[in-house]
Tab-separated table of C-alpha atoms in Angstrom:
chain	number	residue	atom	x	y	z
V	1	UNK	CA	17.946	224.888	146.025
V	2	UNK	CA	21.070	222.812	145.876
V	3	UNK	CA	23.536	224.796	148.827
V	4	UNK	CA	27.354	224.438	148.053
V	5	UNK	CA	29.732	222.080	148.062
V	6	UNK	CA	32.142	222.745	151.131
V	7	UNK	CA	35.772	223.120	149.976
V	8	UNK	CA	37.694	220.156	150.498
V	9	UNK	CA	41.109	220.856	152.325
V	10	UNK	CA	44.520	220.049	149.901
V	11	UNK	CA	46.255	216.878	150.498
V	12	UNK	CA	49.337	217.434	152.170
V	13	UNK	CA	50.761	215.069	149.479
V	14	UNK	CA	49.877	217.324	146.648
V	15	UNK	CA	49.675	221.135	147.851
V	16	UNK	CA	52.625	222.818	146.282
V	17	UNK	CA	53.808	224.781	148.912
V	18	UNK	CA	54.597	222.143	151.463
V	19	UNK	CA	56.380	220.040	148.762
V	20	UNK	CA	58.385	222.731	148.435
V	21	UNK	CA	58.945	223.333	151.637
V	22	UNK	CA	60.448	219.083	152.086
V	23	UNK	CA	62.346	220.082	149.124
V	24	UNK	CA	64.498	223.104	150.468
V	25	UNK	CA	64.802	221.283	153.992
V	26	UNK	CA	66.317	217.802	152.346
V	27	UNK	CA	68.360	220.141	150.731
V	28	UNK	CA	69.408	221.961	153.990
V	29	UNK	CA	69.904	218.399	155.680
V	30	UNK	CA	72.416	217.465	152.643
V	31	UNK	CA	73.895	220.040	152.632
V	32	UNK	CA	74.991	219.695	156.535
V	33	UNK	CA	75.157	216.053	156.393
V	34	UNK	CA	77.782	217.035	153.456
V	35	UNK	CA	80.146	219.541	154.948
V	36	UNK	CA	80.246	217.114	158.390
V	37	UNK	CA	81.290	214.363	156.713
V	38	UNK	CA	84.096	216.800	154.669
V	39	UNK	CA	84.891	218.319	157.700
V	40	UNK	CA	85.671	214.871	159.684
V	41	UNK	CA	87.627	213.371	156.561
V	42	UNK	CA	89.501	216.331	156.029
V	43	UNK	CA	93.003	214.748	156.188
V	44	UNK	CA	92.074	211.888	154.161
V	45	UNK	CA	90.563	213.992	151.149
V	46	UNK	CA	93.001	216.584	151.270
V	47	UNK	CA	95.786	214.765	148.622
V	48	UNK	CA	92.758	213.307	146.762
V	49	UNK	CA	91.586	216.796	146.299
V	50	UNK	CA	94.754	218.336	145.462
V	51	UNK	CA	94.957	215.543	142.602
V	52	UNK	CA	91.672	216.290	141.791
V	53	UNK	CA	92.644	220.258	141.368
V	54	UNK	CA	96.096	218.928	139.352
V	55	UNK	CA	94.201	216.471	136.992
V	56	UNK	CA	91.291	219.697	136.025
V	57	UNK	CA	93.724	222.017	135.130
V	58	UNK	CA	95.494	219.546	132.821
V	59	UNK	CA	92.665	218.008	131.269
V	60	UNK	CA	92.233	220.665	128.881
V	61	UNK	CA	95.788	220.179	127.842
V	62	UNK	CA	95.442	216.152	127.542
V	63	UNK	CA	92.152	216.730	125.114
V	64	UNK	CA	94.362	218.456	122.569
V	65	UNK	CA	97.306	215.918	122.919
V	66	UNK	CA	94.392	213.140	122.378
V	67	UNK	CA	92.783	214.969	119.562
V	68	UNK	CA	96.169	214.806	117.818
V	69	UNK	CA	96.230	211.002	118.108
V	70	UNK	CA	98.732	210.567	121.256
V	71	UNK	CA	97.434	208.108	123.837
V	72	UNK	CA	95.616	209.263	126.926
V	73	UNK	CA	97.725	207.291	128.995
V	74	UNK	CA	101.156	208.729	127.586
V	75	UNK	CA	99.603	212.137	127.103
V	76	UNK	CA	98.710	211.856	131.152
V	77	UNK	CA	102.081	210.304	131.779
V	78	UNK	CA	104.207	213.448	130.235
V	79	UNK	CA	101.387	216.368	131.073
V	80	UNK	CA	102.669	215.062	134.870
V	81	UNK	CA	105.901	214.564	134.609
V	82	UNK	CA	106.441	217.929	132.813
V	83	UNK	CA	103.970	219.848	135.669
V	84	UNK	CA	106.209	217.942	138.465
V	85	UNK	CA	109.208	218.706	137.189
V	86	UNK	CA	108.196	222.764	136.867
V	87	UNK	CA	107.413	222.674	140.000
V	88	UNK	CA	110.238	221.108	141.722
V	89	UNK	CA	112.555	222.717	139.687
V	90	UNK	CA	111.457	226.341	140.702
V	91	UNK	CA	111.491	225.062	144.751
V	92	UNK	CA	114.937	223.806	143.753
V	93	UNK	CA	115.997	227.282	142.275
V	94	UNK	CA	113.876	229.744	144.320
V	95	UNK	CA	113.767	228.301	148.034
V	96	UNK	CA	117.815	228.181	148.548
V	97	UNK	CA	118.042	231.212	147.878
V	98	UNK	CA	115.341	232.623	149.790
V	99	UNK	CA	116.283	230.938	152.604
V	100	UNK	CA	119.843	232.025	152.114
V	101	UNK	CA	118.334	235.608	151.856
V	102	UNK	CA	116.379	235.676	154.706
V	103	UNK	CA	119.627	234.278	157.023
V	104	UNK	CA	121.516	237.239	155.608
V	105	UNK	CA	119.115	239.617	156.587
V	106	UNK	CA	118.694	238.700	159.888
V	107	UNK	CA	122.069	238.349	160.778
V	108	UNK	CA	122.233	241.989	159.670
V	109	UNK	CA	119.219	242.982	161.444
V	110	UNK	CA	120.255	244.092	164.976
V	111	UNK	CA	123.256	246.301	163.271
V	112	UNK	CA	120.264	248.119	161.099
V	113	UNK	CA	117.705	248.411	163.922
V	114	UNK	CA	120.305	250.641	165.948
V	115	UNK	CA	121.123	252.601	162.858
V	116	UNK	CA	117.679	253.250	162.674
V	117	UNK	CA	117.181	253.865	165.664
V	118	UNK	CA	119.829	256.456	166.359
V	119	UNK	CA	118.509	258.540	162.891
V	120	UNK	CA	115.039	259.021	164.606
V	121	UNK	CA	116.338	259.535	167.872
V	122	UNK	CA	118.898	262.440	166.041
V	123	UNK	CA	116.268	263.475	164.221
V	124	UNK	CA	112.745	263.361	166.153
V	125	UNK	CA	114.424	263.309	169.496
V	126	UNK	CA	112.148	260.110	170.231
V	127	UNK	CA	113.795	257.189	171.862
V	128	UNK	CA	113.173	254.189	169.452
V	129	UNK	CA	115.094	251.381	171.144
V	130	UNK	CA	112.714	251.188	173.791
V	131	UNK	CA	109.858	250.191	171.576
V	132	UNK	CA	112.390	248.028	169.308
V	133	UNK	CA	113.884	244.875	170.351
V	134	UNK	CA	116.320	243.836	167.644
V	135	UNK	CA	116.727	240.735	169.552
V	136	UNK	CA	113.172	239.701	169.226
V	137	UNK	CA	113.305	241.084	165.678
V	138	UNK	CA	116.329	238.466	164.670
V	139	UNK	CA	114.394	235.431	166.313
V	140	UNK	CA	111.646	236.301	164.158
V	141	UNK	CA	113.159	236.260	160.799
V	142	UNK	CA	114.869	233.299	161.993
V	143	UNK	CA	112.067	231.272	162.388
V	144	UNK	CA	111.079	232.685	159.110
V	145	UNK	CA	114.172	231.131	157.220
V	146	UNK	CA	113.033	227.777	158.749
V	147	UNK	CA	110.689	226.205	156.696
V	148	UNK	CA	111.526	222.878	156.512
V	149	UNK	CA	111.339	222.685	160.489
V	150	UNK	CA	108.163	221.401	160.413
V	151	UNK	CA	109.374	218.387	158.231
V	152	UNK	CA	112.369	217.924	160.926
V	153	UNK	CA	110.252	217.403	164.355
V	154	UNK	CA	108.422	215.003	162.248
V	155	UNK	CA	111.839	213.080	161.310
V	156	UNK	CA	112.542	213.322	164.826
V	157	UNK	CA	109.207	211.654	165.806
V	158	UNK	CA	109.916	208.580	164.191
V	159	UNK	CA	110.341	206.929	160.853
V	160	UNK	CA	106.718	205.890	160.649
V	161	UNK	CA	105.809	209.440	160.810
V	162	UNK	CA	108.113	210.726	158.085
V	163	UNK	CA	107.237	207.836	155.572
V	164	UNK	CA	103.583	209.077	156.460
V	165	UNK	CA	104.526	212.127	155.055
V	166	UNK	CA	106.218	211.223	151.709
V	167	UNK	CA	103.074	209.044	151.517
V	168	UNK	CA	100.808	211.508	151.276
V	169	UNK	CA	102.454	213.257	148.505
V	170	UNK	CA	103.935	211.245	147.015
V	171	UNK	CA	99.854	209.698	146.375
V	172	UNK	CA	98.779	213.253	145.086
V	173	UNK	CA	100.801	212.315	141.320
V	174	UNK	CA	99.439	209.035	141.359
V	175	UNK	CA	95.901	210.163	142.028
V	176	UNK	CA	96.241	212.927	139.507
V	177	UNK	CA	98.006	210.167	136.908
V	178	UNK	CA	94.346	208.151	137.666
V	179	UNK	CA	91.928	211.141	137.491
V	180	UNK	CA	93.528	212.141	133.954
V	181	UNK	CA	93.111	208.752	132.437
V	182	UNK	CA	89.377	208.247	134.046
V	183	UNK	CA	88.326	212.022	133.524
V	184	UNK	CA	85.890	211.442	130.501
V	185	UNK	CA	84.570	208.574	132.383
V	186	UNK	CA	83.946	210.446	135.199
V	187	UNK	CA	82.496	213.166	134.006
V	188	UNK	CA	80.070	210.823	131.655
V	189	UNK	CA	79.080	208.948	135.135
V	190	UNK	CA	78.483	212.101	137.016
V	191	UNK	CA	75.825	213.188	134.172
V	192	UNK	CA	74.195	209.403	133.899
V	193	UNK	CA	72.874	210.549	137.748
V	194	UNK	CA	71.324	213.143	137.045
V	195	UNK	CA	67.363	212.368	135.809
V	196	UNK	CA	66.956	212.222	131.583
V	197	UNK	CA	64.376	215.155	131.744
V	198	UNK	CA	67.051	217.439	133.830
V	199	UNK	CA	70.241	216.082	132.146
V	200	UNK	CA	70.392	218.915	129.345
V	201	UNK	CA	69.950	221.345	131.889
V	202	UNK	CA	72.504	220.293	134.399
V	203	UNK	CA	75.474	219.580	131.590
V	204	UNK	CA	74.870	223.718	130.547
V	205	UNK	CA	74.997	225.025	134.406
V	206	UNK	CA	77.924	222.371	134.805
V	207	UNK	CA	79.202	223.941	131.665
V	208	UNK	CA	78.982	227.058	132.553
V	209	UNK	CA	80.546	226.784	136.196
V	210	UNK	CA	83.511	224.959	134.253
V	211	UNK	CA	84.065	228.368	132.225
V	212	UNK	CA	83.884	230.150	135.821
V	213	UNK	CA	86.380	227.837	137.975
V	214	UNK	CA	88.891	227.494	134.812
V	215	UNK	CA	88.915	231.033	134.032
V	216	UNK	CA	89.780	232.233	137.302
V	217	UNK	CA	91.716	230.102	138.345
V	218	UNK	CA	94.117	229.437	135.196
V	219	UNK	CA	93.829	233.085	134.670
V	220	UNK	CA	94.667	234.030	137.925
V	221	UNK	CA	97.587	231.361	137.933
V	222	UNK	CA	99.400	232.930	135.150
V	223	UNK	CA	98.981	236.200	136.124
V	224	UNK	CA	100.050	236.056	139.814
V	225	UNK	CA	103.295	233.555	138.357
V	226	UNK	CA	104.151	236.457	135.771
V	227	UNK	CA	103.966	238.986	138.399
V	228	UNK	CA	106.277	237.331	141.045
V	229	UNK	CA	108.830	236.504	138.428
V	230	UNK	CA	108.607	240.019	137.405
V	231	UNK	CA	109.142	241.610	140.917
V	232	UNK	CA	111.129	239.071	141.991
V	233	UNK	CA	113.800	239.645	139.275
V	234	UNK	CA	113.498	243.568	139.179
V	235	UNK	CA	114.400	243.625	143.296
V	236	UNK	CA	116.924	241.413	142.461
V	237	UNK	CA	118.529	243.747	139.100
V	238	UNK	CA	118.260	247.012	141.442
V	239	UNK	CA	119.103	245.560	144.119
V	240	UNK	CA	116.496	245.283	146.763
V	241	UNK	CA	116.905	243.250	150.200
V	242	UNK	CA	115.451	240.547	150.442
V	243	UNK	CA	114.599	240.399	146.821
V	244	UNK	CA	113.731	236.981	145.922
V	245	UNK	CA	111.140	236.546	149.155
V	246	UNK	CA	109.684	239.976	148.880
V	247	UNK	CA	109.001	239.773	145.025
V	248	UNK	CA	107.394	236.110	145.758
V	249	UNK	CA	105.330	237.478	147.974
V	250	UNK	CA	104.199	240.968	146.301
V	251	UNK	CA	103.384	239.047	142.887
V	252	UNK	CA	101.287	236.194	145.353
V	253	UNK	CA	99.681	238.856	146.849
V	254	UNK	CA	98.717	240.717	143.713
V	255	UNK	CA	95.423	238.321	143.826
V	256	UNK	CA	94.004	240.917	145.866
V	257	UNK	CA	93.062	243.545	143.575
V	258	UNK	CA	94.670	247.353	144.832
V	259	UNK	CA	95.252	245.856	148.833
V	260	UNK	CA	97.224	243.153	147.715
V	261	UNK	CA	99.655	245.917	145.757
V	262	UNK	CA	99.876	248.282	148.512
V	263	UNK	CA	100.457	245.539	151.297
V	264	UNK	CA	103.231	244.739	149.161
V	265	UNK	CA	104.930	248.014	148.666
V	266	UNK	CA	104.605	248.640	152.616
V	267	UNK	CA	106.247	245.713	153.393
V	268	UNK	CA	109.173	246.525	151.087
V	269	UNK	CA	109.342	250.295	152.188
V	270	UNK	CA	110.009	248.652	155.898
V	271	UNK	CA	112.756	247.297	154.371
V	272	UNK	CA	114.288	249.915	152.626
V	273	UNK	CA	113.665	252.137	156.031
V	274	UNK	CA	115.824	249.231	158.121
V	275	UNK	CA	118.382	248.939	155.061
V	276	UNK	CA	118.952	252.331	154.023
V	277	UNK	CA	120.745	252.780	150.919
V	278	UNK	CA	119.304	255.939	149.857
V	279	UNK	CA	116.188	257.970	148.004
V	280	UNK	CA	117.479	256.599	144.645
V	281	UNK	CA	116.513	253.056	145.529
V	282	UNK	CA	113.682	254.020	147.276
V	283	UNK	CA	112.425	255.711	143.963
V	284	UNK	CA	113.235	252.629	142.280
V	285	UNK	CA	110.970	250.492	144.036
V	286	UNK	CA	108.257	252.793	143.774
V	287	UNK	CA	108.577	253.066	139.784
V	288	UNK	CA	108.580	249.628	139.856
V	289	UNK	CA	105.125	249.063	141.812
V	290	UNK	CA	103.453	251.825	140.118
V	291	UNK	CA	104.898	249.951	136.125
V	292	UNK	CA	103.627	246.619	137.119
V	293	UNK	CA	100.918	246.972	138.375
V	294	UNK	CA	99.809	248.985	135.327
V	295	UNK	CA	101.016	246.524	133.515
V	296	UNK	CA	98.603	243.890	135.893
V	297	UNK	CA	95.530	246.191	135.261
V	298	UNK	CA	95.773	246.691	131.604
V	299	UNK	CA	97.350	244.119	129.930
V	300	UNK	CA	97.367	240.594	132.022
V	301	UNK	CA	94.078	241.086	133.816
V	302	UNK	CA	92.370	241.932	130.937
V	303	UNK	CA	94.359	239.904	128.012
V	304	UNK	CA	94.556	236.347	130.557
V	305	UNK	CA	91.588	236.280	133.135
V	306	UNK	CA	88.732	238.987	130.883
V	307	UNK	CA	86.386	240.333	132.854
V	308	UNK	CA	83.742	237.859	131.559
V	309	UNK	CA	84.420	235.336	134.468
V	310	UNK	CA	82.046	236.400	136.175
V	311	UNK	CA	83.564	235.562	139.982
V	312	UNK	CA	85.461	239.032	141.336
V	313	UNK	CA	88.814	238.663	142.998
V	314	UNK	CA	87.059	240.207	146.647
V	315	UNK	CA	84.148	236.993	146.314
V	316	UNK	CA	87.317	234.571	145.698
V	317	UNK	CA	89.028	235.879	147.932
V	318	UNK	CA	86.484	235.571	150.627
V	319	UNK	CA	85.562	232.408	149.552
V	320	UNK	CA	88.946	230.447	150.102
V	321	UNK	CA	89.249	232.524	153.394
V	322	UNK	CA	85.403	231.319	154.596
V	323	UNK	CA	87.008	227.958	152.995
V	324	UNK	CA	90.215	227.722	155.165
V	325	UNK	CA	88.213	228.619	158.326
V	326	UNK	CA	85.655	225.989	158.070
V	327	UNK	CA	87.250	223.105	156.626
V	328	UNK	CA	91.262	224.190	156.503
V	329	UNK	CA	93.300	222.837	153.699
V	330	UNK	CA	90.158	221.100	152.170
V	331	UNK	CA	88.029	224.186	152.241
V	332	UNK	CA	90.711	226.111	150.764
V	333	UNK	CA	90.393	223.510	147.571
V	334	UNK	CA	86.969	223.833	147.816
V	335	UNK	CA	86.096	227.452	147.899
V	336	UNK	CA	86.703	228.649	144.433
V	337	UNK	CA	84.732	225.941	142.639
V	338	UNK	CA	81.670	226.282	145.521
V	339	UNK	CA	81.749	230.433	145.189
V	340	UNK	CA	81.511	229.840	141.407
V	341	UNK	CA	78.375	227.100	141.690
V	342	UNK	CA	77.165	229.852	143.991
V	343	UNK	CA	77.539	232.816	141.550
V	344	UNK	CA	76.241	230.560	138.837
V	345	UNK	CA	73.413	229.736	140.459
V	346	UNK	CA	72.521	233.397	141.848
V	347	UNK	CA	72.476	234.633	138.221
V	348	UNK	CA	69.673	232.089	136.876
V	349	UNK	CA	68.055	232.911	140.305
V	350	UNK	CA	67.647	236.673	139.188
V	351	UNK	CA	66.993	235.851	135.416
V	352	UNK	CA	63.975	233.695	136.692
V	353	UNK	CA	63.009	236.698	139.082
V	354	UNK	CA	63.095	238.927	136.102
V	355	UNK	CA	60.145	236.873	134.311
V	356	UNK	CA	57.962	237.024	137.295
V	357	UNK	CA	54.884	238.573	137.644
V	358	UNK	CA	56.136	240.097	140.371
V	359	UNK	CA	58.981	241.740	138.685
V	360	UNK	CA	56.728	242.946	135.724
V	361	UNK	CA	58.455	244.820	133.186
V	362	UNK	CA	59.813	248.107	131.662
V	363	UNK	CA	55.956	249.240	130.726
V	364	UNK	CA	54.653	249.074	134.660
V	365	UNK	CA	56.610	251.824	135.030
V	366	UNK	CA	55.020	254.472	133.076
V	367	UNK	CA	51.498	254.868	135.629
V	368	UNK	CA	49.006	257.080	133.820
V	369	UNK	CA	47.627	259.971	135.193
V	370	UNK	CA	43.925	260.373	135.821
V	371	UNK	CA	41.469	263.759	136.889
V	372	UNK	CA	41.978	262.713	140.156
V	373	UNK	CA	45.591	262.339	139.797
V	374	UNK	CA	45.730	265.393	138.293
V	375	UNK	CA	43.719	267.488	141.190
V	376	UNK	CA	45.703	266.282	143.651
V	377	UNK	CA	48.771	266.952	142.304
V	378	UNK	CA	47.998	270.725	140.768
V	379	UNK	CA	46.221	271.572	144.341
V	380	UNK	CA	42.945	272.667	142.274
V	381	UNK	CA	44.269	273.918	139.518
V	382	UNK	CA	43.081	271.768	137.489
V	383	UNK	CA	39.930	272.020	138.305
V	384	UNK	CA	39.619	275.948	137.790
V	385	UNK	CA	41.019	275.760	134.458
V	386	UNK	CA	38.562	273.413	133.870
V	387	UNK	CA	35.846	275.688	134.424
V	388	UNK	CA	37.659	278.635	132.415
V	389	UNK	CA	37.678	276.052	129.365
V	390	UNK	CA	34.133	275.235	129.708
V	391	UNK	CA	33.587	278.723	130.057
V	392	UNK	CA	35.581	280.416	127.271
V	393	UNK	CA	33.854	277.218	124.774
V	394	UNK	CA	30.340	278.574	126.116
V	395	UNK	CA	31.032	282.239	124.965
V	396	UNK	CA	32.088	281.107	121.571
V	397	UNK	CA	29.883	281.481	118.808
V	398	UNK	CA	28.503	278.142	117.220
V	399	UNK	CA	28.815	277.285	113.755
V	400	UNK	CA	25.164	275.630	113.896
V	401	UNK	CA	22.615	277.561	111.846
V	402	UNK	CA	19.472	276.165	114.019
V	403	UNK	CA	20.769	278.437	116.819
């Protein structure tokens, strides 16, 4: 009698488990060895990225201008110029005045701080000017009227250090210029590295984080510019303090669905309360929250960003503050295209978890119920009516003849 065959132990080269296992930690490694290196060339990526950013929200633009026979290098040259120009022309409008604005107010501040002041202390009997400094107050809207100061101790460093800062942006338009005309290119390279058999594959995930990270973000864009303008001109029309900062700032903060809104309207209600000009304009302000950001929920959000994105303003929002943490400036550029690969990624996770075995389906649900079941849930009643069936079928009379 032939005994058996002792099981031979897997190869380490071929048991599945432990070539998964290498797999996950190479991808562990990379992924360190990635964010080190990002984190230690920070300042050197950070106008490359920036171009980067510039160059993928245009490209959709360019493809239209190319598909109606323009050049890609004019259609580049003009998508820039017209995106530079926007820009500085709002900083050229918007900042003066702000700046302006803020000045104003704090010049005024002390004068409202003790008017203030002596209303609570008539009112409340509570003795405010201890707790407020209008002094300190002042110096601190001064400094926030100073934004260019920054810019200044560098020009005071040296000349060296101020051409290194018109450097560095002035190479984020030529970057972006370079990036626009190379984008096909670059896109076509990026799939040529990935292997034949996975190349289908990878172009619909990268396809479908494209429609995440361009939604948002253009969505968002427009929504949050809209929404700035809007407050921004309303506090101006009814006359609001601070008007063009404070509307800015409400529409920028608007990104953050509901806490964004009320951070907002308490900031402006301080305001009002040290620049009293009555309930009216109080009123005012509040109509004006409550219309826009009606407006924001049920017509922009839904008409601009959808809520087929599939990224949520909170994940975003964590994302480029996880981002600015980690890697500053960089990791803010970083965050919303990452959280998207993430939440890309986590829904084919949990599609493939749904075809498991594991998982099962709809029809493991239903468990049928056996005797046993059946005594143990009715406590023995089952079992007695049992016996009354079997009883009541004895004492019938049979249809058989032979009996």
């Amino acid at each position: 009698m032939n005994s058996p065959r002792p099981r031979l132990p897997k190869s380490l080269n071929t048991d599945p488990l432990v070539l998964s296992l290498v797999r996950w930690l190479l991808i562990i490694v990379f992924v360190v060895i990635g964010w080190w290196i990002v984190s230690k060339l920070a300042a050197i990526l950070a106008p490359i990225l920036a171009a980067l950013g510039i160059a993928y929200l245009l490209d959709p633009v360019l493809e239209k201008l190319v598909a109606r026979g323009m050049s890609r290098a004019m259609g580049a040259t003009l998508l820039l110029v017209a995106f530079l120009g926007t820009v500085s022309g709002v900083l050229v409008l918007l900042v003066p005045v702000a700046i302006d604005q803020i000045q104003s107010f704090a010049a005024d501040l002390p004068s409202m701080v003790d008017r203030l002041a002596t209303w609570v202390e008539g009112r409340f009997d509570v003795d405010v000017k201890s707790h407020l400094n209008a002094e300190e107050l002042q110096a601190v809207m001064g400094d926030a009227a100073g934004p260019l100061e920054h810019l200044a101790k560098v020009a005071l460093g040296g000349a060296f250090a101020v051409l290194g800062v018109l450097a560095e942006f002035l190479l984020v338009p030529v970057f972006a210029y370079y990036f626009l005309l190379d984008w096909p290119h670059i896109s076509g390279r990026v799939i040529r590295m990935v292997p034949p058999r996975r190349r289908e594959r990878v172009k619909d995930l990268l396809g479908e984080i494209d429609g995440v990270v361009s939604g948002w973000v253009r969505g968002q864009a427009i929504v949050t510019t809209i929404l700035a303008i809007l407050y921004a001109l309303v506090f101006w029309i009814i006359g609001v303090p601070l008007a063009i900062p404070i509307g800015l700032l409400v529409g920028a903060l608007t990104i953050i669905p509901f806490v964004g809104t009320f951070v907002g309207a308490g900031i402006t209600a301080v305001v009002l309360l040290l620049d009293w000009q009555g309930g009216g304009m109080l009123g005012a302000v509040g109509a004006t929250f409550v219309v826009l950001h009606l407006l924001e929920a049920a017509v922009l959000t839904p008409k601009i960003v959808g809520h087929k994105v599939g990224l949520s303003e909170s994940a975003a929002l964590f994302a480029v503050v996880a981002g600015g943490k980690l890697l500053g400036f960089v990791g803010i550029l970083l965050a919303v295209p990452l959280a998207a690969t993430i939440a890309v990624l986590l829904r084919h996770a949990v599609r493939y978890y749904e075809t498991t075995d594991f998982f099962g389906d709809e029809s493991d649900a239903v468990v049928p119920v056996t005797t046993a079941m059946q005594v143990v849930m009715m406590g023995g009643a089952a079992p007695a009516a049992a016996e009354d069936s079997a009883a009541s079928d004895a004492d019938r009379p049979s249809d058989d003849p032979a009996r």
